[in-house]
mmCIF file of C-alpha atoms in Angstrom:
data_model
loop_
_atom_site.group_PDB
_atom_site.id
_atom_site.type_symbol
_atom_site.label_atom_id
_atom_site.label_comp_id
_atom_site.label_asym_id
_atom_site.label_seq_id
_atom_site.Cartn_x
_atom_site.Cartn_y
_atom_site.Cartn_z
ATOM 1 C CA MET A 805 -57.328 54.273 72.782
ATOM 2 C CA THR A 806 -55.637 51.787 70.823
ATOM 3 C CA SER A 807 -55.722 48.094 71.120
ATOM 4 C CA ALA A 808 -51.856 47.665 70.908
ATOM 5 C CA PRO A 809 -49.516 48.402 73.865
ATOM 6 C CA GLU A 810 -48.309 52.024 73.985
ATOM 7 C CA PRO A 811 -44.682 52.230 72.601
ATOM 8 C CA GLY A 812 -41.788 54.057 73.728
ATOM 9 C CA TYR A 813 -40.971 57.340 71.837
ATOM 10 C CA GLY A 814 -37.517 58.261 70.819
ATOM 11 C CA LEU A 815 -36.014 61.309 69.196
ATOM 12 C CA VAL A 816 -33.835 60.790 66.131
ATOM 13 C CA LEU A 817 -31.241 63.682 65.722
ATOM 14 C CA CYS A 818 -30.780 65.122 62.206
ATOM 15 C CA SER A 819 -26.955 65.331 62.240
ATOM 16 C CA GLN A 820 -27.224 66.420 58.562
ATOM 17 C CA PHE A 821 -26.461 69.765 57.720
ATOM 18 C CA THR A 822 -26.090 71.765 54.372
ATOM 19 C CA SER A 823 -22.776 72.818 53.149
ATOM 20 C CA ASP A 824 -23.609 76.429 53.931
ATOM 21 C CA ASP A 825 -24.743 75.748 57.630
ATOM 22 C CA ASP A 826 -22.686 76.953 60.546
ATOM 23 C CA VAL A 827 -22.373 73.438 62.060
ATOM 24 C CA VAL A 828 -21.491 74.605 65.604
ATOM 25 C CA ALA A 829 -24.563 76.700 65.833
ATOM 26 C CA ARG A 830 -26.801 73.804 64.224
ATOM 27 C CA PHE A 831 -25.337 71.286 66.788
ATOM 28 C CA ALA A 832 -26.199 73.521 69.551
ATOM 29 C CA GLU A 833 -29.781 73.467 68.333
ATOM 30 C CA GLN A 834 -29.635 69.545 68.439
ATOM 31 C CA VAL A 835 -28.631 69.686 72.064
ATOM 32 C CA GLU A 836 -31.795 71.987 72.676
ATOM 33 C CA GLN A 837 -33.826 69.317 71.021
ATOM 34 C CA VAL A 838 -32.280 66.493 73.348
ATOM 35 C CA ARG A 839 -33.192 68.588 76.467
ATOM 36 C CA PHE A 840 -36.670 69.063 75.081
ATOM 37 C CA ALA A 841 -37.203 65.301 74.604
ATOM 38 C CA ARG A 842 -35.723 64.596 77.956
ATOM 39 C CA ASP A 843 -38.184 66.991 79.497
ATOM 40 C CA ALA A 844 -41.136 65.827 77.532
ATOM 41 C CA GLY A 845 -40.673 62.240 78.607
ATOM 42 C CA PHE A 846 -39.181 60.727 75.598
ATOM 43 C CA SER A 847 -37.703 57.336 76.431
ATOM 44 C CA SER A 848 -34.477 57.514 73.906
ATOM 45 C CA VAL A 849 -32.591 59.609 71.655
ATOM 46 C CA TRP A 850 -30.686 58.456 68.558
ATOM 47 C CA ALA A 851 -27.930 59.264 66.037
ATOM 48 C CA THR A 852 -27.665 58.101 62.450
ATOM 49 C CA GLN A 853 -24.587 57.337 60.223
ATOM 50 C CA HIS A 854 -23.198 57.805 56.780
ATOM 51 C CA TYR A 855 -19.673 58.703 55.655
ATOM 52 C CA LEU A 856 -18.742 61.090 52.561
ATOM 53 C CA ALA A 857 -22.529 62.165 52.650
ATOM 54 C CA ASP A 858 -22.314 64.785 49.941
ATOM 55 C CA PRO A 859 -24.113 67.079 49.631
ATOM 56 C CA PHE A 860 -24.557 67.031 53.643
ATOM 57 C CA GLN A 861 -22.092 67.576 56.410
ATOM 58 C CA TYR A 862 -22.882 64.482 58.530
ATOM 59 C CA LEU A 863 -21.695 64.395 62.058
ATOM 60 C CA HIS A 864 -20.345 61.032 63.468
ATOM 61 C CA PRO A 865 -23.042 59.213 65.687
ATOM 62 C CA LEU A 866 -20.761 57.989 68.391
ATOM 63 C CA ALA A 867 -19.234 61.524 68.842
ATOM 64 C CA VAL A 868 -22.693 63.009 68.949
ATOM 65 C CA LEU A 869 -23.951 60.379 71.401
ATOM 66 C CA SER A 870 -21.100 60.990 73.763
ATOM 67 C CA ARG A 871 -21.674 64.698 73.752
ATOM 68 C CA ILE A 872 -25.381 64.547 74.576
ATOM 69 C CA VAL A 873 -25.018 61.894 77.498
ATOM 70 C CA PRO A 874 -25.036 64.747 80.096
ATOM 71 C CA GLU A 875 -28.271 66.137 78.621
ATOM 72 C CA SER A 876 -30.035 63.066 78.174
ATOM 73 C CA GLY A 877 -31.153 62.228 81.544
ATOM 74 C CA SER A 878 -32.530 58.680 82.069
ATOM 75 C CA MET A 879 -33.050 58.342 78.124
ATOM 76 C CA ARG A 880 -31.586 55.508 76.518
ATOM 77 C CA ILE A 881 -29.099 56.544 73.683
ATOM 78 C CA GLY A 882 -28.604 54.565 70.257
ATOM 79 C CA THR A 883 -27.254 54.211 67.017
ATOM 80 C CA ALA A 884 -29.880 54.038 64.184
ATOM 81 C CA ILE A 885 -27.677 52.759 62.529
ATOM 82 C CA THR A 886 -24.038 51.967 62.883
ATOM 83 C CA LEU A 887 -22.613 50.616 59.580
ATOM 84 C CA MET A 888 -21.094 47.616 60.944
ATOM 85 C CA ALA A 889 -19.614 46.211 57.864
ATOM 86 C CA LEU A 890 -17.252 49.187 57.412
ATOM 87 C CA GLN A 891 -15.768 48.931 60.808
ATOM 88 C CA ASN A 892 -12.695 47.201 62.431
ATOM 89 C CA PRO A 893 -14.690 45.189 65.105
ATOM 90 C CA VAL A 894 -12.054 45.652 67.770
ATOM 91 C CA ASP A 895 -12.375 49.507 67.397
ATOM 92 C CA LEU A 896 -16.104 49.433 67.147
ATOM 93 C CA ALA A 897 -16.511 46.861 70.159
ATOM 94 C CA GLU A 898 -14.296 49.180 72.361
ATOM 95 C CA GLU A 899 -15.941 52.556 71.215
ATOM 96 C CA LEU A 900 -19.304 51.174 72.099
ATOM 97 C CA ALA A 901 -18.480 49.586 75.375
ATOM 98 C CA THR A 902 -16.843 53.133 76.142
ATOM 99 C CA LEU A 903 -20.033 54.795 75.246
ATOM 100 C CA ASP A 904 -22.122 52.298 77.284
ATOM 101 C CA ILE A 905 -19.883 52.891 80.268
ATOM 102 C CA ILE A 906 -20.068 56.773 79.774
ATOM 103 C CA SER A 907 -23.905 56.618 79.797
ATOM 104 C CA GLY A 908 -24.154 54.279 82.754
ATOM 105 C CA GLY A 909 -25.377 51.419 80.822
ATOM 106 C CA ARG A 910 -28.098 53.172 78.480
ATOM 107 C CA LEU A 911 -26.731 52.276 74.962
ATOM 108 C CA THR A 912 -28.854 50.357 72.318
ATOM 109 C CA VAL A 913 -27.013 49.486 69.200
ATOM 110 C CA GLY A 914 -28.955 49.532 65.877
ATOM 111 C CA ALA A 915 -26.885 47.941 63.162
ATOM 112 C CA GLY A 916 -27.088 47.587 59.457
ATOM 113 C CA LEU A 917 -25.360 46.375 56.326
ATOM 114 C CA GLY A 918 -25.390 49.702 54.365
ATOM 115 C CA TYR A 919 -25.841 50.005 50.550
ATOM 116 C CA ARG A 920 -23.601 52.914 49.254
ATOM 117 C CA ASP A 921 -20.642 51.931 46.985
ATOM 118 C CA THR A 922 -18.859 55.134 48.054
ATOM 119 C CA GLU A 923 -18.704 53.888 51.665
ATOM 120 C CA PHE A 924 -17.696 50.255 51.002
ATOM 121 C CA ASP A 925 -14.996 51.413 48.530
ATOM 122 C CA ALA A 926 -13.546 53.941 50.950
ATOM 123 C CA PHE A 927 -13.215 51.385 53.699
ATOM 124 C CA GLY A 928 -11.816 48.699 51.372
ATOM 125 C CA VAL A 929 -14.724 46.329 51.612
ATOM 126 C CA PRO A 930 -15.302 44.177 48.235
ATOM 127 C CA ARG A 931 -18.538 43.938 46.880
ATOM 128 C CA ASP A 932 -18.694 40.129 47.151
ATOM 129 C CA ALA A 933 -17.456 40.461 51.003
ATOM 130 C CA ARG A 934 -20.067 42.911 52.240
ATOM 131 C CA LEU A 935 -22.426 40.583 53.988
ATOM 132 C CA ARG A 936 -20.008 38.316 55.250
ATOM 133 C CA ARG A 937 -17.935 41.247 56.651
ATOM 134 C CA PHE A 938 -21.110 42.533 58.348
ATOM 135 C CA LEU A 939 -21.983 39.032 59.879
ATOM 136 C CA ASP A 940 -18.402 38.559 61.011
ATOM 137 C CA ASN A 941 -18.116 41.922 62.399
ATOM 138 C CA LEU A 942 -21.557 41.641 64.464
ATOM 139 C CA ASP A 943 -20.360 38.252 65.647
ATOM 140 C CA LEU A 944 -17.023 39.497 66.796
ATOM 141 C CA VAL A 945 -18.278 42.563 68.579
ATOM 142 C CA LYS A 946 -20.584 40.315 70.818
ATOM 143 C CA ARG A 947 -17.627 37.921 71.430
ATOM 144 C CA LEU A 948 -15.386 40.781 72.293
ATOM 145 C CA TRP A 949 -17.892 41.887 74.809
ATOM 146 C CA THR A 950 -18.652 38.434 76.379
ATOM 147 C CA GLU A 951 -15.640 35.978 75.870
ATOM 148 C CA ASP A 952 -12.604 35.752 77.951
ATOM 149 C CA GLU A 953 -10.471 34.806 74.803
ATOM 150 C CA VAL A 954 -11.139 35.391 71.140
ATOM 151 C CA THR A 955 -9.378 33.725 67.983
ATOM 152 C CA PHE A 956 -10.596 34.531 64.577
ATOM 153 C CA HIS A 957 -8.840 34.755 61.184
ATOM 154 C CA SER A 958 -10.100 36.414 58.022
ATOM 155 C CA ASP A 959 -8.780 38.490 55.196
ATOM 156 C CA ALA A 960 -9.715 41.816 57.235
ATOM 157 C CA VAL A 961 -9.216 40.733 60.841
ATOM 158 C CA LYS A 962 -6.677 38.482 62.681
ATOM 159 C CA LEU A 963 -7.099 37.803 66.377
ATOM 160 C CA GLU A 964 -4.964 35.067 68.152
ATOM 161 C CA ALA A 965 -6.176 34.059 71.521
ATOM 162 C CA VAL A 966 -6.697 37.955 72.435
ATOM 163 C CA ARG A 967 -8.140 38.481 75.960
ATOM 164 C CA PRO A 968 -10.571 41.441 75.799
ATOM 165 C CA VAL A 969 -10.916 43.308 79.170
ATOM 166 C CA LEU A 970 -13.094 46.380 78.158
ATOM 167 C CA ARG A 971 -16.825 45.252 78.843
ATOM 168 C CA PRO A 972 -19.925 47.271 78.485
ATOM 169 C CA VAL A 973 -21.931 47.955 81.695
ATOM 170 C CA GLN A 974 -24.917 46.070 80.379
ATOM 171 C CA ARG A 975 -24.588 42.261 80.591
ATOM 172 C CA PRO A 976 -24.100 40.232 78.459
ATOM 173 C CA HIS A 977 -23.921 43.221 76.223
ATOM 174 C CA PRO A 978 -26.166 46.283 75.093
ATOM 175 C CA PRO A 979 -29.315 45.384 73.122
ATOM 176 C CA LEU A 980 -28.741 44.942 69.414
ATOM 177 C CA TRP A 981 -31.308 45.612 66.741
ATOM 178 C CA LEU A 982 -30.804 44.872 63.111
ATOM 179 C CA ALA A 983 -31.849 47.098 60.090
ATOM 180 C CA GLY A 984 -32.802 45.988 56.496
ATOM 181 C CA HIS A 985 -35.178 46.156 53.930
ATOM 182 C CA THR A 986 -35.136 43.083 51.830
ATOM 183 C CA ASP A 987 -37.004 39.728 52.560
ATOM 184 C CA GLY A 988 -33.695 38.018 53.114
ATOM 185 C CA ALA A 989 -32.460 40.672 55.696
ATOM 186 C CA LEU A 990 -35.764 40.310 57.603
ATOM 187 C CA ARG A 991 -35.398 36.592 57.699
ATOM 188 C CA ARG A 992 -31.817 36.758 58.754
ATOM 189 C CA THR A 993 -32.799 39.004 61.630
ATOM 190 C CA ALA A 994 -35.448 36.643 62.690
ATOM 191 C CA ARG A 995 -33.194 33.737 62.450
ATOM 192 C CA MET A 996 -30.661 35.656 64.641
ATOM 193 C CA GLY A 997 -33.203 36.332 67.376
ATOM 194 C CA LEU A 998 -32.916 40.102 67.062
ATOM 195 C CA PRO A 999 -35.478 42.833 67.016
ATOM 196 C CA TRP A 1000 -35.969 44.458 63.449
ATOM 197 C CA LEU A 1001 -35.585 48.120 63.026
ATOM 198 C CA ALA A 1002 -37.760 49.327 60.197
ATOM 199 C CA ALA A 1003 -37.120 52.560 58.367
ATOM 200 C CA ALA A 1004 -40.962 53.083 57.907
ATOM 201 C CA ALA A 1005 -40.401 56.392 56.012
ATOM 202 C CA HIS A 1006 -38.805 54.553 53.128
ATOM 203 C CA VAL A 1007 -41.892 52.668 52.300
ATOM 204 C CA ASP A 1008 -45.529 53.207 52.148
ATOM 205 C CA ARG A 1009 -47.899 52.058 54.803
ATOM 206 C CA ASP A 1010 -49.021 48.917 52.811
ATOM 207 C CA TYR A 1011 -45.438 47.742 52.144
ATOM 208 C CA LEU A 1012 -44.405 48.398 55.681
ATOM 209 C CA HIS A 1013 -47.289 46.108 56.793
ATOM 210 C CA ARG A 1014 -46.107 43.340 54.336
ATOM 211 C CA GLN A 1015 -42.512 43.612 55.747
ATOM 212 C CA VAL A 1016 -43.758 43.373 59.371
ATOM 213 C CA GLY A 1017 -45.786 40.400 58.405
ATOM 214 C CA HIS A 1018 -42.899 38.773 56.690
ATOM 215 C CA TYR A 1019 -40.551 39.192 59.621
ATOM 216 C CA ARG A 1020 -43.145 37.810 62.196
ATOM 217 C CA ALA A 1021 -43.843 34.915 59.997
ATOM 218 C CA ALA A 1022 -40.243 34.253 59.886
ATOM 219 C CA CYS A 1023 -39.768 34.532 63.713
ATOM 220 C CA ARG A 1024 -42.433 31.972 64.064
ATOM 221 C CA ASP A 1025 -40.592 29.723 61.509
ATOM 222 C CA PHE A 1026 -37.452 29.870 63.770
ATOM 223 C CA GLY A 1027 -39.616 29.018 66.975
ATOM 224 C CA ARG A 1028 -39.562 32.497 68.425
ATOM 225 C CA ASP A 1029 -42.375 33.507 70.712
ATOM 226 C CA THR A 1030 -41.734 37.290 70.186
ATOM 227 C CA ALA A 1031 -41.141 39.373 67.190
ATOM 228 C CA PRO A 1032 -40.334 42.962 68.275
ATOM 229 C CA VAL A 1033 -40.352 45.597 65.757
ATOM 230 C CA GLN A 1034 -38.750 49.140 66.214
ATOM 231 C CA VAL A 1035 -39.824 51.864 63.679
ATOM 232 C CA LEU A 1036 -38.031 54.849 62.542
ATOM 233 C CA GLN A 1037 -40.421 57.562 61.115
ATOM 234 C CA GLU A 1038 -40.221 61.055 59.898
ATOM 235 C CA VAL A 1039 -42.655 63.409 61.797
ATOM 236 C CA TYR A 1040 -43.647 67.002 61.534
ATOM 237 C CA VAL A 1041 -46.805 68.336 63.430
ATOM 238 C CA GLY A 1042 -47.863 71.618 61.677
ATOM 239 C CA GLU A 1043 -50.661 74.063 62.379
ATOM 240 C CA SER A 1044 -52.749 72.387 59.771
ATOM 241 C CA ASP A 1045 -52.184 69.695 57.065
ATOM 242 C CA GLU A 1046 -51.587 72.290 54.487
ATOM 243 C CA ALA A 1047 -49.037 74.227 56.561
ATOM 244 C CA ALA A 1048 -47.233 71.033 57.591
ATOM 245 C CA VAL A 1049 -46.653 70.079 53.903
ATOM 246 C CA GLU A 1050 -45.427 73.531 53.022
ATOM 247 C CA ASP A 1051 -43.313 73.869 56.108
ATOM 248 C CA VAL A 1052 -41.318 70.694 55.348
ATOM 249 C CA ARG A 1053 -41.455 70.679 51.435
ATOM 250 C CA ALA A 1054 -38.022 72.077 50.712
ATOM 251 C CA ALA A 1055 -36.058 70.339 53.274
ATOM 252 C CA MET A 1056 -37.701 66.850 52.668
ATOM 253 C CA THR A 1057 -37.223 67.256 48.984
ATOM 254 C CA VAL A 1058 -33.729 67.683 49.242
ATOM 255 C CA LYS A 1059 -33.240 64.984 51.840
ATOM 256 C CA TYR A 1060 -34.931 62.343 49.691
ATOM 257 C CA ALA A 1061 -33.296 63.518 46.538
ATOM 258 C CA ALA A 1062 -30.095 62.876 48.171
ATOM 259 C CA TYR A 1063 -31.342 59.387 49.216
ATOM 260 C CA ARG A 1064 -32.236 58.502 45.662
ATOM 261 C CA ALA A 1065 -28.792 59.784 44.432
ATOM 262 C CA TRP A 1066 -27.214 57.559 47.099
ATOM 263 C CA GLY A 1067 -29.471 54.471 45.893
ATOM 264 C CA GLN A 1068 -31.160 53.805 49.162
ATOM 265 C CA ASP A 1069 -34.321 52.799 47.320
ATOM 266 C CA ARG A 1070 -32.768 50.456 44.725
ATOM 267 C CA VAL A 1071 -33.108 47.324 47.029
ATOM 268 C CA LEU A 1072 -37.046 48.194 47.169
ATOM 269 C CA PRO A 1073 -39.658 47.380 44.491
ATOM 270 C CA ALA A 1074 -40.237 49.924 41.914
ATOM 271 C CA SER A 1075 -43.392 50.997 43.693
ATOM 272 C CA GLN A 1076 -41.313 52.387 46.661
ATOM 273 C CA SER A 1077 -38.954 54.379 44.742
ATOM 274 C CA PHE A 1078 -37.971 57.811 45.660
ATOM 275 C CA ASP A 1079 -38.185 59.220 42.166
ATOM 276 C CA ALA A 1080 -41.405 61.123 42.721
ATOM 277 C CA GLU A 1081 -42.715 64.576 43.324
ATOM 278 C CA PHE A 1082 -43.021 65.177 47.060
ATOM 279 C CA ASP A 1083 -46.712 65.409 47.082
ATOM 280 C CA LYS A 1084 -46.795 61.793 45.903
ATOM 281 C CA LEU A 1085 -43.727 60.642 47.622
ATOM 282 C CA ARG A 1086 -45.104 61.666 51.119
ATOM 283 C CA GLN A 1087 -48.514 59.704 50.838
ATOM 284 C CA GLY A 1088 -48.551 56.926 53.287
ATOM 285 C CA ARG A 1089 -44.711 57.274 54.160
ATOM 286 C CA PHE A 1090 -44.636 60.193 56.845
ATOM 287 C CA ILE A 1091 -46.393 61.368 60.068
ATOM 288 C CA LEU A 1092 -47.105 64.597 58.445
ATOM 289 C CA GLY A 1093 -49.815 67.255 58.908
ATOM 290 C CA GLY A 1094 -51.751 68.941 61.572
ATOM 291 C CA PRO A 1095 -52.165 67.450 64.949
ATOM 292 C CA ALA A 1096 -55.279 65.429 64.181
ATOM 293 C CA SER A 1097 -53.812 63.946 61.124
ATOM 294 C CA CYS A 1098 -50.619 63.117 62.792
ATOM 295 C CA ARG A 1099 -52.679 61.581 65.825
ATOM 296 C CA ALA A 1100 -54.549 59.405 63.398
ATOM 297 C CA ARG A 1101 -51.574 58.201 61.469
ATOM 298 C CA LEU A 1102 -49.739 57.459 64.662
ATOM 299 C CA THR A 1103 -52.658 55.440 65.937
ATOM 300 C CA ASP A 1104 -52.951 53.490 62.881
ATOM 301 C CA LEU A 1105 -49.174 52.671 63.013
ATOM 302 C CA ILE A 1106 -49.423 51.343 66.650
ATOM 303 C CA ASP A 1107 -52.624 49.519 66.000
ATOM 304 C CA HIS A 1108 -51.187 47.761 62.765
ATOM 305 C CA VAL A 1109 -47.582 47.259 63.713
ATOM 306 C CA ALA A 1110 -47.566 47.317 67.438
ATOM 307 C CA PRO A 1111 -44.000 48.546 67.626
ATOM 308 C CA GLU A 1112 -42.065 48.441 70.771
ATOM 309 C CA ASN A 1113 -40.480 51.839 69.966
ATOM 310 C CA ILE A 1114 -41.200 54.515 67.442
ATOM 311 C CA LEU A 1115 -38.136 56.634 66.687
ATOM 312 C CA LEU A 1116 -39.191 60.110 65.588
ATOM 313 C CA ARG A 1117 -37.097 62.408 63.363
ATOM 314 C CA PRO A 1118 -38.380 65.795 63.317
ATOM 315 C CA GLN A 1119 -35.936 67.587 61.178
ATOM 316 C CA TRP A 1120 -34.079 67.417 57.897
ATOM 317 C CA PRO A 1121 -31.049 69.470 56.356
ATOM 318 C CA GLY A 1122 -32.032 73.078 56.047
ATOM 319 C CA MET A 1123 -35.141 72.889 58.364
ATOM 320 C CA PRO A 1124 -35.203 76.059 60.789
ATOM 321 C CA GLN A 1125 -34.891 75.289 64.379
ATOM 322 C CA GLU A 1126 -37.864 77.313 65.202
ATOM 323 C CA LYS A 1127 -40.098 75.211 62.958
ATOM 324 C CA VAL A 1128 -38.624 71.919 64.464
ATOM 325 C CA MET A 1129 -39.396 73.278 67.952
ATOM 326 C CA ALA A 1130 -42.800 74.445 67.243
ATOM 327 C CA SER A 1131 -43.511 70.884 65.690
ATOM 328 C CA LEU A 1132 -42.077 69.080 68.700
ATOM 329 C CA LYS A 1133 -44.278 71.161 71.185
ATOM 330 C CA ARG A 1134 -47.417 70.317 69.175
ATOM 331 C CA LEU A 1135 -46.259 66.586 69.012
ATOM 332 C CA ARG A 1136 -45.915 66.783 72.837
ATOM 333 C CA ASP A 1137 -49.203 68.687 73.655
ATOM 334 C CA GLU A 1138 -51.475 67.501 70.974
ATOM 335 C CA VAL A 1139 -50.512 64.155 69.411
ATOM 336 C CA LEU A 1140 -48.539 61.802 71.974
ATOM 337 C CA PRO A 1141 -50.436 60.310 74.855
#
């Protein structure tokens, strides 16, 4: 029994495959995971995003979410995250509104700035314009969902008294969550009155608690009564602690080596670097072990962070489906309430 309210649990799809994978077969396995989560009582299912994601084949999240709508039952669907600075806001607003309509009003939009030069360069976003482009696009997507007439001029977008007609089902718009690692990003999220989506697996336990404290203090500074935190976490429930570590070692080593090559940890202090052997890297970051260890780690997260939702990613590139499904069954039967 924990002192904090029980969170909702979400399934985060891998959507990342090795260059040798039969992606058609692997995506069929993702659909199987969605059906399992639906029947196990999960409250949501999520897809992530990167472009030009060498060494991985990376499926586009909006296409993935559209495909799984019929399999998802009453679960919410969401992006964790969509890289909003890269998109044309008109196209993104209409794509997301369409997805909300297809799902009958079950979409949540997790949004983030991103950090990879490769992606910004590919979409023609100058280095000194990245944050402004992100904030402009976030504001414009909301305006295109809610206003009868929109005018906006910038170097990237020109809207002159356009009259958007396509609306999402949810009013005024689907829920928006913001991701980010830096203190500035957390304070900006608090100022905008939005929930923070924390990538808990990218930092250790103590640093996550520091970030949560910083975000909630910022919310108080801006006069907010609530400070909702959503947590994205890696999870694997093995037969034992030792078996779990060996089951995921190869796949998670490849995944976090790619993250390091992409520069994901550069915005974090040196203490949170991904440049570490797996046995050091995993300490305090992942829900990983036998059922008892995973249950204790999850309880600790709920007690100290009190998240509204915990989004659990059970698979990484190269991870066999039979191991994923065995882990999910242990998660359902022996770990989750």
